[in-house]
Amino acid sequence: MSYELKHVFASLPQMERGVAKVLGGDPKGNNFLYTNGKSVIIRNINNPAIADIYTEHPHQVTVAKYAPSGFYIASGDVSGKIRIWDTTQKEHLLKYEYQPFGGKIKDIAWTEDSKRIACVGEGREKFGAVFLWDTGSSVGEISGHSKVINSVDIKQTRPYRLISGSDDNCGAFFEGPPFKFKFSIADHSRFVNCVRFSPDGNRFCTAGADGQIFLYDGKTGEKICALGGAKAHEGGVYAVSWSPDSSQLISASGDKTVKLWDVGTSTALTTFNMGADVMDQQLGCLWQKDHLLSVSLSGYINYLDKSNPDRPLRTIKGHSKSIQSLTVHKNGGRSYIYSGSHDGHINILSLGGGHTGENNDFSGKGHSNLVTKMAVDDADQLVTCSMDDTVRFTKWGCGLSVLDDVNIDCVWDGSQVVFLKDKKKVFTLDSLDYEPEAGAIHPGGSTAAVGGADGKVRLYSVQGNTLKDEGKSVEAKGPVTDMAYSKDGAYLAVTDEKKVVTVFTVADNYSVKNDFYGHHAKVVTLAWSPDNEHFASGGMDMMVYVWTVNDADKRLKIPDAHRLHHVSGLAWIDEHTLVTTSHDASVKQWTLKF
């Protein structure tokens, strides 16, 4: 038995309102970088379905930047640690680790020879540092600011210059190395969010929360002009990125637009209108070869189209918050992966038909809270259950997904089991003497199994529109966490907090077929293979096991399926393809061989 990781459908950037998102670009122009939680995500710019995730930071990562050589990436986290790691090997081996200051790192810049690194942020004792990449020894001092430094950049041509931008409304200009403070730039009236040198080093710009973008001489720091006259944008400007030939730049703003500027005339050539919703605020951008990218507050990554500024060429969707539930569905020769996240967002990933990993989401009003469970019913409707006390039925229509607005209070709320039929609540079991934690209905429709926090699985008889308690129950090894019948209805598998999966044989009066041991922590989710001979379980130990029903010792172990995060969802596309989700907000597709 063996496994292979076939696809990683990566999370979106983790966004925060009013906080700029720094995107990193590969010097060869193939990939781009961003962060989410403790992960650094590397995505192929031409095919974003190709992704790699770096998960070695113990704390939330805030920024990652390629070295100009392209061989290394430096990433910084909220604790002030900088990790410099290899990009050429699959293992991303750590080269060096430093702690230039204690506190959140907000931006990183390299010198063009890939030998010196500047980093800035919210240090307790200082707000920035410049050091040699191979020894960590200081090559100057970043001073001159009285508050958090948001942004830093280094001129990519000699003589070297360094600029920084801070919450004290000022920029600072440094000469070096060793880098020494020369003067402050006090042209902004609010926070300076982003500072960037042009690739040729002739100019640099500063962008602020006051909607202003100023241009300066790259060598002397002398002010040249303000882009767009009095104001570049109606809202705060969070990010700027230069064109490779240094003649143009793009700027991303809270006014929900991205602008393309001609630097020579200081006028906007194009305004990209990104929408009217608050989630359409633009907090990051990157000019990478021919690609112009921007990031919305929603986390969506937009590929801008100069010839059609009101409609991006493509928008990369997905999850930016932890995924809590998962199901798969086949329709018209294609497989669809549905996943639901902590913030109520439901994503659709379509596979096959030439679309490997095309993300979409539902139109209409969705859930407002954590999506706990999802399944596809006999009418090909997606049924989702959420902590917002609703169950929703979603149907396909005209190639788009439209929500059927059916709201039902609480499927269970600690002491209730609610039985739904034809989108209606038809029966309720309440005043229970146990806490229901999980449920499953036999494929034949005759039995409803409900697992409790007391470790018992109660077997209710389905009679028309009611559930009848005939006093039948079976025992799990501990408090029940999840349960599912095999597709043919022959077995019921139950997971529990005591790290065990128990499989019962339905036809033999629910006698125990096998107990499956292997997890090192609470088992939280399980899913049956379409062949009814295997099932997968996922636990708080970050492991996935694929078990053989008739032989508890014949198992396939996938350790660190989602590193640093437990597995939250499992689903099978076919007998040899397993899908996993996790709190790292990514979806992974595995190929299994038995």
mmCIF file of C-alpha atoms in Angstrom, residues 3 7 15 48 97 105 116 172-173 222 227 239 270 285 290 306 327 352 356 366 433 477 535 557 566 569:
data_model
loop_
_atom_site.group_PDB
_atom_site.id
_atom_site.type_symbol
_atom_site.label_atom_id
_atom_site.label_comp_id
_atom_site.label_asym_id
_atom_site.label_seq_id
_atom_site.Cartn_x
_atom_site.Cartn_y
_atom_site.Cartn_z
ATOM 1 C CA TYR A 3 0.271 7.001 -1.398
ATOM 2 C CA HIS A 7 -2.503 18.079 -5.954
ATOM 3 C CA MET A 15 -6.288 39.195 5.021
ATOM 4 C CA PRO A 48 -2.149 28.727 -9.830
ATOM 5 C CA GLU A 97 17.390 31.286 11.148
ATOM 6 C CA ILE A 105 7.964 41.312 11.056
ATOM 7 C CA ARG A 116 22.101 41.400 2.884
ATOM 8 C CA ALA A 172 13.204 57.467 6.150
ATOM 9 C CA PHE A 173 16.150 57.478 3.710
ATOM 10 C CA GLU A 222 14.862 64.310 -3.531
ATOM 11 C CA LEU A 227 1.150 60.908 -8.641
ATOM 12 C CA ALA A 239 0.604 48.612 -1.923
ATOM 13 C CA THR A 270 -6.072 52.806 -16.299
ATOM 14 C CA CYS A 285 -0.505 44.016 -5.628
ATOM 15 C CA ASP A 290 3.294 40.381 -17.953
ATOM 16 C CA LYS A 306 -5.433 46.271 -19.104
ATOM 17 C CA THR A 327 -17.889 16.346 0.531
ATOM 18 C CA GLY A 352 -11.633 16.855 -14.821
ATOM 19 C CA THR A 356 -7.892 20.805 -12.660
ATOM 20 C CA GLY A 366 -24.569 31.890 2.356
ATOM 21 C CA ASP A 433 -30.657 12.258 28.561
ATOM 22 C CA LYS A 477 -14.734 3.101 23.089
ATOM 23 C CA PHE A 535 -12.273 3.709 4.894
ATOM 24 C CA LYS A 557 -0.557 5.755 7.112
ATOM 25 C CA HIS A 566 -5.363 18.404 12.245
ATOM 26 C CA GLY A 569 -12.459 16.533 6.420
#
